[in-house]
C-alpha positions as a printed Julia matrix, in Angstrom:
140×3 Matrix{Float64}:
 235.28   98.83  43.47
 231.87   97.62  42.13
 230.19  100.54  43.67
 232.8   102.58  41.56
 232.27  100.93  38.76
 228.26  101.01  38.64
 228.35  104.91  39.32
 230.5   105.41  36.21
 228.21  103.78  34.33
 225.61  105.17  36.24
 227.09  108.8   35.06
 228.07  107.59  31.49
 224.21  106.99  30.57
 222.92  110.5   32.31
 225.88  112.14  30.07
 224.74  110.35  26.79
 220.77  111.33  27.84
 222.01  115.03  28.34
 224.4   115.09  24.73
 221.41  113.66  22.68
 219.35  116.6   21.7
 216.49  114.11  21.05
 216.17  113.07  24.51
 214.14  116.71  25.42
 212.03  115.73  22.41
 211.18  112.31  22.86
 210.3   112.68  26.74
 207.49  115.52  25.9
 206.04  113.82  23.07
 202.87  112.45  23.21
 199.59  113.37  24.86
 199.08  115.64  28.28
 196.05  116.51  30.23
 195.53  118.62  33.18
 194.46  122.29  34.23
 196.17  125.61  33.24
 194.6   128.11  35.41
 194.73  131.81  35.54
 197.04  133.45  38.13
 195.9   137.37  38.22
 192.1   138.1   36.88
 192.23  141.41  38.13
 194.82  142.02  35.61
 193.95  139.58  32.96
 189.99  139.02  32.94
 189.92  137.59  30.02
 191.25  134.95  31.76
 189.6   131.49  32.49
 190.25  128.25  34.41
 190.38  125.34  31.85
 190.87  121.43  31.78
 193.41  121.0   28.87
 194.93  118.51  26.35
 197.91  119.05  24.98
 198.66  116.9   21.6
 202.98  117.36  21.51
 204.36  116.02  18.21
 207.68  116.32  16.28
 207.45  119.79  14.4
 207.21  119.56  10.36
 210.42  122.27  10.06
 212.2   119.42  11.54
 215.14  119.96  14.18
 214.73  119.96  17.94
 211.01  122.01  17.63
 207.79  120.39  18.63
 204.4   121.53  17.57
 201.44  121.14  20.22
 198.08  120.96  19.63
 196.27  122.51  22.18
 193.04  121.77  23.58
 190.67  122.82  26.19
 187.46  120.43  27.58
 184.19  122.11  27.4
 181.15  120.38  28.74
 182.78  116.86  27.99
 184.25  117.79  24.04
 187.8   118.88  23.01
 187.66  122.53  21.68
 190.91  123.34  19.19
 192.05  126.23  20.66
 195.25  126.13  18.1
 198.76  124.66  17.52
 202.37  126.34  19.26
 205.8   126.02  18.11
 207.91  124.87  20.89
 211.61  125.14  21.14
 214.22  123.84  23.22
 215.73  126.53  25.86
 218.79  124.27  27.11
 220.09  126.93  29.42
 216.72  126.48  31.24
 215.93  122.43  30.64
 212.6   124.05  29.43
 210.41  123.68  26.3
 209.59  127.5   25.32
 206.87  129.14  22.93
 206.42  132.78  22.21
 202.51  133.79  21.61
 202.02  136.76  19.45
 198.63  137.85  18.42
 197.21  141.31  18.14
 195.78  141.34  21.89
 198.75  139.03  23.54
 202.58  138.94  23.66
 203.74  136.41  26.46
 205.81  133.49  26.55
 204.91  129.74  27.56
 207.89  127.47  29.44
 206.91  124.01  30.24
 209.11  122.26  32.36
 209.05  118.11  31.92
 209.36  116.26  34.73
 208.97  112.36  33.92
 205.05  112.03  33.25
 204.52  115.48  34.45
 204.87  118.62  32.9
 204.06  122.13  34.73
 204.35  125.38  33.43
 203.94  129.12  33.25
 202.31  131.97  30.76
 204.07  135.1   31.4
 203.26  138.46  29.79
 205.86  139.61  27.92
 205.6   143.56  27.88
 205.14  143.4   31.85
 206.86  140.16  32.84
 203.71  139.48  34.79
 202.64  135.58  35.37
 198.96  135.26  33.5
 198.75  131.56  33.73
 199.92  128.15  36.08
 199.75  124.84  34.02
 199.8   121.09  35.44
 199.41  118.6   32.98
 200.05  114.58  33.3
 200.83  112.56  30.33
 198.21  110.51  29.48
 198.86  106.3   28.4
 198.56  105.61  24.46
C-alpha cells in the first residue's frame, strides 16, 4: 500500500512538472558550454568546429520564448556571434529556433537533458544536418 501510495505521488509531481509551461523554461536557463561541430563540410564549407557558450535567458516578448546569447571561444575570448529566439516545440520536448539570413535558412532544436543539452542545425531547403551541438550547463 505504501509503495502505491509513493508512486501516486511519485506521478502527481511528474504531471504538475509536465502542465507548468515554465518548467521547459526554467530547466534551460542559464549558462551552457560545449562544442557544436560541423557534420558535412563537403556540403557546408563554410563550416567550422567551435567551443561555444550559450547565455539562455527569459525572452523580453515575454511568454514561453527564451533568447540565447550565443558565443563561440577564440584563442581564450568570447566572440558574440549573436542572440536566437527560442520557442517551445511541446510535440517534440525540444527548444526550437529558425535562422534566416540572406546565405542560411535552417532550424536549431536543442534537446535538455538535466545539465546537458545536445542539439542539431538542419538546413531547411534540403533537410540536410549542418551542425551536432553538446553543451553542459555551466555552475553560477
Amino acid at each position: 500500500m505504501r509503495i502505491l501510495g509513493a508512486l501516486a505521488l511519485v506521478l502527481g509531481f511528474s504531471a504538475a512538472a509536465a502542465a507548468d509551461p515554465a518548467a521547459p523554461r526554467a530547466a534551460i536557463l542559464g549558462t551552457w558550454k560545449g562544442t557544436s561541430t560541423c557534420v558535412n563540410s563537403t556540403e557546408f564549407p563554410s563550416c567550422h568546429d567551435e567551443v561555444v557558450v550559450y547565455e539562455f535567458k527569459e525572452s523580453a516578448k515575454g511568454g514561453d520564448a527564451t533568447t540565447v546569447d550565443a558565443f563561440k571561444i577564440v584563442g581564450g575570448e568570447k566572440q558574440f556571434m549573436g542572440d536566437l529566439e527560442f520557442s517551445w516545440d511541446a510535440k517534440q520536448e525540444a527548444w526550437v529556433s529558425e535562422l534566416t539570413t540572406p546565405r542560411v535558412h535552417a532550424l536549431w532544436t536543442f534537446f535538455v537533458r538535466g545539465d546537458d543539452i545536445t542539439g542539431t542545425l538542419v538546413d531547411l531547403p534540403s533537410k540536410h544536418l549542418i551542425r551536432n551541438v553538446a553543451v553542459k550547463k555551466q555552475k553560477p
